């Protein structure tokens, strides 16, 4: 049975302010919750319509389907909703390839990008402070559990890039053809905001401007979506490592 | 001023049944409408809060913002909504590289894929009949005008592939490493449904199973999203043509 205070707490976590205050975020659905339970993330509380997972009694509340509907953000709630603690971010490993986002705003895009980092073995995703929060429930849903395996750091991107020792690549509409570049196994790849691309301030830290060539029609779509551009760039940076 | 019949017609176009019956679909927003007006698509009627576009008087209705809200599917309607006629599909050019979708269901995914076809110069996208309709308003919005430059055909994919003369590549979780394959400039690349991949029937027509290797963590995300997988595969098939 859900208490009013529990409903109030869960609902408040829609807002970044309250996620930060309580240091908690929401994961919905059995599959996602299983991934977080099997990771280093710490469970705060589990609400479910059936006792699917083995968790301490004091961390579990059996609820009805109509109670789940009250707290769920999904159109078709999937038996369970859990609150996990927001972990401390680990230090960024600057000796590896790092992906950096300059103000990506769409939760679906960030979720897809975190999933891509996981697939391509990118351990560190660094985000400008204005990038959408990775503990936003839409992002968490879109990552399909990948958030448990990618270290997402929010920081002042300008300060981070100023101190970074390796090459900084930036994705632009005009730049060197990414297919013709020697791409290293360390450094930073920066992708910009959906509408405005990489900001002028961050652009000054880019050593190499790279671009995904457009084929055929010059009238073609004005740009690729930031998540599909990320897919292609990570594939290009990583494909070499299988050929070695 | 909007008539009741106009509202009824526009609202009915949310459903594929009525889009087929009237052979009309909806485009919203100035930018998208401009792309369709500049294409071979035929305008049926334009509704706008200001006379932005030069169109015949009998095809234009000046409406108020509150009228636009009534007919718009967007959270923040953007001054104009137009009805265009659904064109006849052109015959598929089988001498080129073709993308085929086996029951892709998510409108956002199809929209992104059409945009990718446009970027990579893929002229023909063939879709199984159960694939989401490309004239669904969410798809049209997501294509950002690319729908005007890609010929999307709905057909019995089994019949199409049976008759196809060139190689048929299928994207699978297990298959030949796409980075190590010789990829031709003609043939068909098949991508499957979001949850189930390529169906057993369609699989029998695949000559070459290809796969995007996973890097690092074996625990990583179970699969790539179909739109990001499409991005990477089209990039791989096309990148060679810039190196020649």
mmCIF file with all atom_site columns, N, CA and C in Angstrom, chain A residues 163-206:
data_model
loop_
_atom_site.group_PDB
_atom_site.id
_atom_site.type_symbol
_atom_site.label_atom_id
_atom_site.label_alt_id
_atom_site.label_comp_id
_atom_site.label_asym_id
_atom_site.label_entity_id
_atom_site.label_seq_id
_atom_site.pdbx_PDB_ins_code
_atom_site.Cartn_x
_atom_site.Cartn_y
_atom_site.Cartn_z
_atom_site.occupancy
_atom_site.B_iso_or_equiv
_atom_site.pdbx_formal_charge
_atom_site.auth_seq_id
_atom_site.auth_comp_id
_atom_site.auth_asym_id
_atom_site.auth_atom_id
_atom_site.pdbx_PDB_model_num
ATOM 1   N N  . UNK A 1 163 ? 41.729 21.900 -19.925 1.00 0.00 ? 163 UNK A N  1
ATOM 2   C CA . UNK A 1 163 ? 42.731 21.105 -19.204 1.00 0.00 ? 163 UNK A CA 1
ATOM 3   C C  . UNK A 1 163 ? 43.072 19.803 -19.924 1.00 0.00 ? 163 UNK A C  1
ATOM 4   N N  . UNK A 1 164 ? 42.285 19.446 -20.967 1.00 0.00 ? 164 UNK A N  1
ATOM 5   C CA . UNK A 1 164 ? 42.468 18.143 -21.611 1.00 0.00 ? 164 UNK A CA 1
ATOM 6   C C  . UNK A 1 164 ? 43.727 18.119 -22.487 1.00 0.00 ? 164 UNK A C  1
ATOM 7   N N  . UNK A 1 165 ? 44.498 17.042 -22.375 1.00 0.00 ? 165 UNK A N  1
ATOM 8   C CA . UNK A 1 165 ? 45.809 16.974 -23.047 1.00 0.00 ? 165 UNK A CA 1
ATOM 9   C C  . UNK A 1 165 ? 45.734 16.432 -24.482 1.00 0.00 ? 165 UNK A C  1
ATOM 10  N N  . UNK A 1 166 ? 44.783 15.533 -24.778 1.00 0.00 ? 166 UNK A N  1
ATOM 11  C CA . UNK A 1 166 ? 44.729 14.905 -26.103 1.00 0.00 ? 166 UNK A CA 1
ATOM 12  C C  . UNK A 1 166 ? 43.898 15.725 -27.078 1.00 0.00 ? 166 UNK A C  1
ATOM 13  N N  . UNK A 1 167 ? 43.805 15.217 -28.303 1.00 0.00 ? 167 UNK A N  1
ATOM 14  C CA . UNK A 1 167 ? 43.062 15.941 -29.340 1.00 0.00 ? 167 UNK A CA 1
ATOM 15  C C  . UNK A 1 167 ? 41.580 16.087 -29.008 1.00 0.00 ? 167 UNK A C  1
ATOM 16  N N  . UNK A 1 168 ? 41.026 17.199 -29.440 1.00 0.00 ? 168 UNK A N  1
ATOM 17  C CA . UNK A 1 168 ? 39.597 17.415 -29.301 1.00 0.00 ? 168 UNK A CA 1
ATOM 18  C C  . UNK A 1 168 ? 38.987 17.499 -30.709 1.00 0.00 ? 168 UNK A C  1
ATOM 19  N N  . UNK A 1 169 ? 38.102 16.554 -31.015 1.00 0.00 ? 169 UNK A N  1
ATOM 20  C CA . UNK A 1 169 ? 37.405 16.522 -32.295 1.00 0.00 ? 169 UNK A CA 1
ATOM 21  C C  . UNK A 1 169 ? 36.017 17.129 -32.108 1.00 0.00 ? 169 UNK A C  1
ATOM 22  N N  . UNK A 1 170 ? 35.590 17.921 -33.058 1.00 0.00 ? 170 UNK A N  1
ATOM 23  C CA . UNK A 1 170 ? 34.247 18.488 -32.971 1.00 0.00 ? 170 UNK A CA 1
ATOM 24  C C  . UNK A 1 170 ? 33.470 18.143 -34.234 1.00 0.00 ? 170 UNK A C  1
ATOM 25  N N  . UNK A 1 171 ? 32.201 17.753 -34.086 1.00 0.00 ? 171 UNK A N  1
ATOM 26  C CA . UNK A 1 171 ? 31.350 17.414 -35.242 1.00 0.00 ? 171 UNK A CA 1
ATOM 27  C C  . UNK A 1 171 ? 30.690 18.686 -35.765 1.00 0.00 ? 171 UNK A C  1
ATOM 28  N N  . UNK A 1 172 ? 31.019 19.016 -36.998 1.00 0.00 ? 172 UNK A N  1
ATOM 29  C CA . UNK A 1 172 ? 30.458 20.212 -37.641 1.00 0.00 ? 172 UNK A CA 1
ATOM 30  C C  . UNK A 1 172 ? 29.877 19.847 -38.999 1.00 0.00 ? 172 UNK A C  1
ATOM 31  N N  . UNK A 1 173 ? 29.043 20.745 -39.541 1.00 0.00 ? 173 UNK A N  1
ATOM 32  C CA . UNK A 1 173 ? 28.523 20.541 -40.888 1.00 0.00 ? 173 UNK A CA 1
ATOM 33  C C  . UNK A 1 173 ? 29.652 20.649 -41.913 1.00 0.00 ? 173 UNK A C  1
ATOM 34  N N  . UNK A 1 174 ? 30.603 21.536 -41.648 1.00 0.00 ? 174 UNK A N  1
ATOM 35  C CA . UNK A 1 174 ? 31.757 21.682 -42.535 1.00 0.00 ? 174 UNK A CA 1
ATOM 36  C C  . UNK A 1 174 ? 32.999 21.296 -41.740 1.00 0.00 ? 174 UNK A C  1
ATOM 37  N N  . UNK A 1 175 ? 33.720 20.320 -42.242 1.00 0.00 ? 175 UNK A N  1
ATOM 38  C CA . UNK A 1 175 ? 34.932 19.901 -41.540 1.00 0.00 ? 175 UNK A CA 1
ATOM 39  C C  . UNK A 1 175 ? 35.624 18.851 -42.387 1.00 0.00 ? 175 UNK A C  1
ATOM 40  N N  . UNK A 1 176 ? 36.687 18.254 -41.831 1.00 0.00 ? 176 UNK A N  1
ATOM 41  C CA . UNK A 1 176 ? 37.384 17.207 -42.581 1.00 0.00 ? 176 UNK A CA 1
ATOM 42  C C  . UNK A 1 176 ? 36.500 15.973 -42.662 1.00 0.00 ? 176 UNK A C  1
ATOM 43  N N  . UNK A 1 177 ? 36.521 15.334 -43.832 1.00 0.00 ? 177 UNK A N  1
ATOM 44  C CA . UNK A 1 177 ? 35.750 14.113 -44.059 1.00 0.00 ? 177 UNK A CA 1
ATOM 45  C C  . UNK A 1 177 ? 36.176 13.051 -43.039 1.00 0.00 ? 177 UNK A C  1
ATOM 46  N N  . UNK A 1 178 ? 35.281 12.654 -42.180 1.00 0.00 ? 178 UNK A N  1
ATOM 47  C CA . UNK A 1 178 ? 35.634 11.724 -41.097 1.00 0.00 ? 178 UNK A CA 1
ATOM 48  C C  . UNK A 1 178 ? 36.131 10.380 -41.637 1.00 0.00 ? 178 UNK A C  1
ATOM 49  N N  . UNK A 1 179 ? 35.671 10.021 -42.855 1.00 0.00 ? 179 UNK A N  1
ATOM 50  C CA . UNK A 1 179 ? 36.094 8.736  -43.437 1.00 0.00 ? 179 UNK A CA 1
ATOM 51  C C  . UNK A 1 179 ? 37.564 8.755  -43.867 1.00 0.00 ? 179 UNK A C  1
ATOM 52  N N  . UNK A 1 180 ? 38.121 9.940  -44.012 1.00 0.00 ? 180 UNK A N  1
ATOM 53  C CA . UNK A 1 180 ? 39.501 10.053 -44.510 1.00 0.00 ? 180 UNK A CA 1
ATOM 54  C C  . UNK A 1 180 ? 40.489 10.431 -43.423 1.00 0.00 ? 180 UNK A C  1
ATOM 55  N N  . UNK A 1 181 ? 40.042 10.487 -42.179 1.00 0.00 ? 181 UNK A N  1
ATOM 56  C CA . UNK A 1 181 ? 40.914 10.887 -41.082 1.00 0.00 ? 181 UNK A CA 1
ATOM 57  C C  . UNK A 1 181 ? 41.515 9.687  -40.382 1.00 0.00 ? 181 UNK A C  1
ATOM 58  N N  . UNK A 1 182 ? 42.723 9.870  -39.855 1.00 0.00 ? 182 UNK A N  1
ATOM 59  C CA . UNK A 1 182 ? 43.300 8.923  -38.909 1.00 0.00 ? 182 UNK A CA 1
ATOM 60  C C  . UNK A 1 182 ? 42.659 9.263  -37.562 1.00 0.00 ? 182 UNK A C  1
ATOM 61  N N  . UNK A 1 183 ? 41.970 8.309  -36.994 1.00 0.00 ? 183 UNK A N  1
ATOM 62  C CA . UNK A 1 183 ? 41.257 8.609  -35.748 1.00 0.00 ? 183 UNK A CA 1
ATOM 63  C C  . UNK A 1 183 ? 41.931 7.883  -34.591 1.00 0.00 ? 183 UNK A C  1
ATOM 64  N N  . UNK A 1 184 ? 42.335 8.606  -33.570 1.00 0.00 ? 184 UNK A N  1
ATOM 65  C CA . UNK A 1 184 ? 43.084 7.999  -32.459 1.00 0.00 ? 184 UNK A CA 1
ATOM 66  C C  . UNK A 1 184 ? 42.168 7.237  -31.506 1.00 0.00 ? 184 UNK A C  1
ATOM 67  N N  . UNK A 1 185 ? 42.782 6.442  -30.598 1.00 0.00 ? 185 UNK A N  1
ATOM 68  C CA . UNK A 1 185 ? 41.982 5.700  -29.621 1.00 0.00 ? 185 UNK A CA 1
ATOM 69  C C  . UNK A 1 185 ? 41.879 6.451  -28.298 1.00 0.00 ? 185 UNK A C  1
ATOM 70  N N  . UNK A 1 186 ? 42.336 7.701  -28.298 1.00 0.00 ? 186 UNK A N  1
ATOM 71  C CA . UNK A 1 186 ? 42.074 8.560  -27.138 1.00 0.00 ? 186 UNK A CA 1
ATOM 72  C C  . UNK A 1 186 ? 41.781 9.975  -27.632 1.00 0.00 ? 186 UNK A C  1
ATOM 73  N N  . UNK A 1 187 ? 41.263 10.789 -26.723 1.00 0.00 ? 187 UNK A N  1
ATOM 74  C CA . UNK A 1 187 ? 40.865 12.139 -27.100 1.00 0.00 ? 187 UNK A CA 1
ATOM 75  C C  . UNK A 1 187 ? 39.397 12.351 -26.792 1.00 0.00 ? 187 UNK A C  1
ATOM 76  N N  . UNK A 1 188 ? 38.900 13.486 -27.230 1.00 0.00 ? 188 UNK A N  1
ATOM 77  C CA . UNK A 1 188 ? 37.498 13.829 -26.949 1.00 0.00 ? 188 UNK A CA 1
ATOM 78  C C  . UNK A 1 188 ? 36.773 14.090 -28.274 1.00 0.00 ? 188 UNK A C  1
ATOM 79  N N  . UNK A 1 189 ? 35.564 13.565 -28.411 1.00 0.00 ? 189 UNK A N  1
ATOM 80  C CA . UNK A 1 189 ? 34.700 13.896 -29.550 1.00 0.00 ? 189 UNK A CA 1
ATOM 81  C C  . UNK A 1 189 ? 33.556 14.743 -28.999 1.00 0.00 ? 189 UNK A C  1
ATOM 82  N N  . UNK A 1 190 ? 33.395 15.957 -29.524 1.00 0.00 ? 190 UNK A N  1
ATOM 83  C CA . UNK A 1 190 ? 32.346 16.847 -29.031 1.00 0.00 ? 190 UNK A CA 1
ATOM 84  C C  . UNK A 1 190 ? 31.188 16.903 -30.026 1.00 0.00 ? 190 UNK A C  1
ATOM 85  N N  . UNK A 1 191 ? 29.965 16.722 -29.527 1.00 0.00 ? 191 UNK A N  1
ATOM 86  C CA . UNK A 1 191 ? 28.757 16.939 -30.335 1.00 0.00 ? 191 UNK A CA 1
ATOM 87  C C  . UNK A 1 191 ? 27.940 18.044 -29.695 1.00 0.00 ? 191 UNK A C  1
ATOM 88  N N  . UNK A 1 192 ? 27.268 18.807 -30.544 1.00 0.00 ? 192 UNK A N  1
ATOM 89  C CA . UNK A 1 192 ? 26.614 20.010 -30.044 1.00 0.00 ? 192 UNK A CA 1
ATOM 90  C C  . UNK A 1 192 ? 25.115 19.887 -29.882 1.00 0.00 ? 192 UNK A C  1
ATOM 91  N N  . UNK A 1 193 ? 24.538 20.987 -29.529 1.00 0.00 ? 193 UNK A N  1
ATOM 92  C CA . UNK A 1 193 ? 23.102 21.124 -29.314 1.00 0.00 ? 193 UNK A CA 1
ATOM 93  C C  . UNK A 1 193 ? 22.314 20.837 -30.598 1.00 0.00 ? 193 UNK A C  1
ATOM 94  N N  . UNK A 1 194 ? 21.089 20.295 -30.440 1.00 0.00 ? 194 UNK A N  1
ATOM 95  C CA . UNK A 1 194 ? 20.240 19.896 -31.565 1.00 0.00 ? 194 UNK A CA 1
ATOM 96  C C  . UNK A 1 194 ? 20.014 21.036 -32.561 1.00 0.00 ? 194 UNK A C  1
ATOM 97  N N  . UNK A 1 195 ? 19.757 22.239 -32.063 1.00 0.00 ? 195 UNK A N  1
ATOM 98  C CA . UNK A 1 195 ? 19.414 23.331 -32.973 1.00 0.00 ? 195 UNK A CA 1
ATOM 99  C C  . UNK A 1 195 ? 20.645 24.141 -33.378 1.00 0.00 ? 195 UNK A C  1
ATOM 100 N N  . UNK A 1 196 ? 21.579 24.314 -32.452 1.00 0.00 ? 196 UNK A N  1
ATOM 101 C CA . UNK A 1 196 ? 22.668 25.275 -32.696 1.00 0.00 ? 196 UNK A CA 1
ATOM 102 C C  . UNK A 1 196 ? 24.045 24.657 -32.864 1.00 0.00 ? 196 UNK A C  1
ATOM 103 N N  . UNK A 1 197 ? 24.154 23.349 -32.697 1.00 0.00 ? 197 UNK A N  1
ATOM 104 C CA . UNK A 1 197 ? 25.463 22.715 -32.821 1.00 0.00 ? 197 UNK A CA 1
ATOM 105 C C  . UNK A 1 197 ? 26.370 23.093 -31.659 1.00 0.00 ? 197 UNK A C  1
ATOM 106 N N  . UNK A 1 198 ? 27.670 23.035 -31.926 1.00 0.00 ? 198 UNK A N  1
ATOM 107 C CA . UNK A 1 198 ? 28.659 23.340 -30.890 1.00 0.00 ? 198 UNK A CA 1
ATOM 108 C C  . UNK A 1 198 ? 28.731 24.858 -30.697 1.00 0.00 ? 198 UNK A C  1
ATOM 109 N N  . UNK A 1 199 ? 28.745 25.303 -29.453 1.00 0.00 ? 199 UNK A N  1
ATOM 110 C CA . UNK A 1 199 ? 28.745 26.746 -29.177 1.00 0.00 ? 199 UNK A CA 1
ATOM 111 C C  . UNK A 1 199 ? 30.098 27.373 -29.525 1.00 0.00 ? 199 UNK A C  1
ATOM 112 N N  . UNK A 1 200 ? 30.090 28.677 -29.739 1.00 0.00 ? 200 UNK A N  1
ATOM 113 C CA . UNK A 1 200 ? 31.306 29.403 -30.155 1.00 0.00 ? 200 UNK A CA 1
ATOM 114 C C  . UNK A 1 200 ? 32.419 29.240 -29.123 1.00 0.00 ? 200 UNK A C  1
ATOM 115 N N  . UNK A 1 201 ? 32.058 29.253 -27.844 1.00 0.00 ? 201 UNK A N  1
ATOM 116 C CA . UNK A 1 201 ? 33.074 29.126 -26.784 1.00 0.00 ? 201 UNK A CA 1
ATOM 117 C C  . UNK A 1 201 ? 33.757 27.761 -26.854 1.00 0.00 ? 201 UNK A C  1
ATOM 118 N N  . UNK A 1 202 ? 32.954 26.705 -26.986 1.00 0.00 ? 202 UNK A N  1
ATOM 119 C CA . UNK A 1 202 ? 33.509 25.346 -27.003 1.00 0.00 ? 202 UNK A CA 1
ATOM 120 C C  . UNK A 1 202 ? 34.287 25.103 -28.297 1.00 0.00 ? 202 UNK A C  1
ATOM 121 N N  . UNK A 1 203 ? 33.834 25.705 -29.382 1.00 0.00 ? 203 UNK A N  1
ATOM 122 C CA . UNK A 1 203 ? 34.490 25.564 -30.685 1.00 0.00 ? 203 UNK A CA 1
ATOM 123 C C  . UNK A 1 203 ? 35.973 25.944 -30.608 1.00 0.00 ? 203 UNK A C  1
ATOM 124 N N  . UNK A 1 204 ? 36.316 26.919 -29.773 1.00 0.00 ? 204 UNK A N  1
ATOM 125 C CA . UNK A 1 204 ? 37.720 27.369 -29.692 1.00 0.00 ? 204 UNK A CA 1
ATOM 126 C C  . UNK A 1 204 ? 38.640 26.276 -29.151 1.00 0.00 ? 204 UNK A C  1
ATOM 127 N N  . UNK A 1 205 ? 38.076 25.250 -28.487 1.00 0.00 ? 205 UNK A N  1
ATOM 128 C CA . UNK A 1 205 ? 38.909 24.171 -27.948 1.00 0.00 ? 205 UNK A CA 1
ATOM 129 C C  . UNK A 1 205 ? 39.013 22.977 -28.897 1.00 0.00 ? 205 UNK A C  1
ATOM 130 N N  . UNK A 1 206 ? 38.325 23.047 -30.037 1.00 0.00 ? 206 UNK A N  1
ATOM 131 C CA . UNK A 1 206 ? 38.353 21.945 -31.001 1.00 0.00 ? 206 UNK A CA 1
ATOM 132 C C  . UNK A 1 206 ? 39.613 22.032 -31.871 1.00 0.00 ? 206 UNK A C  1
#
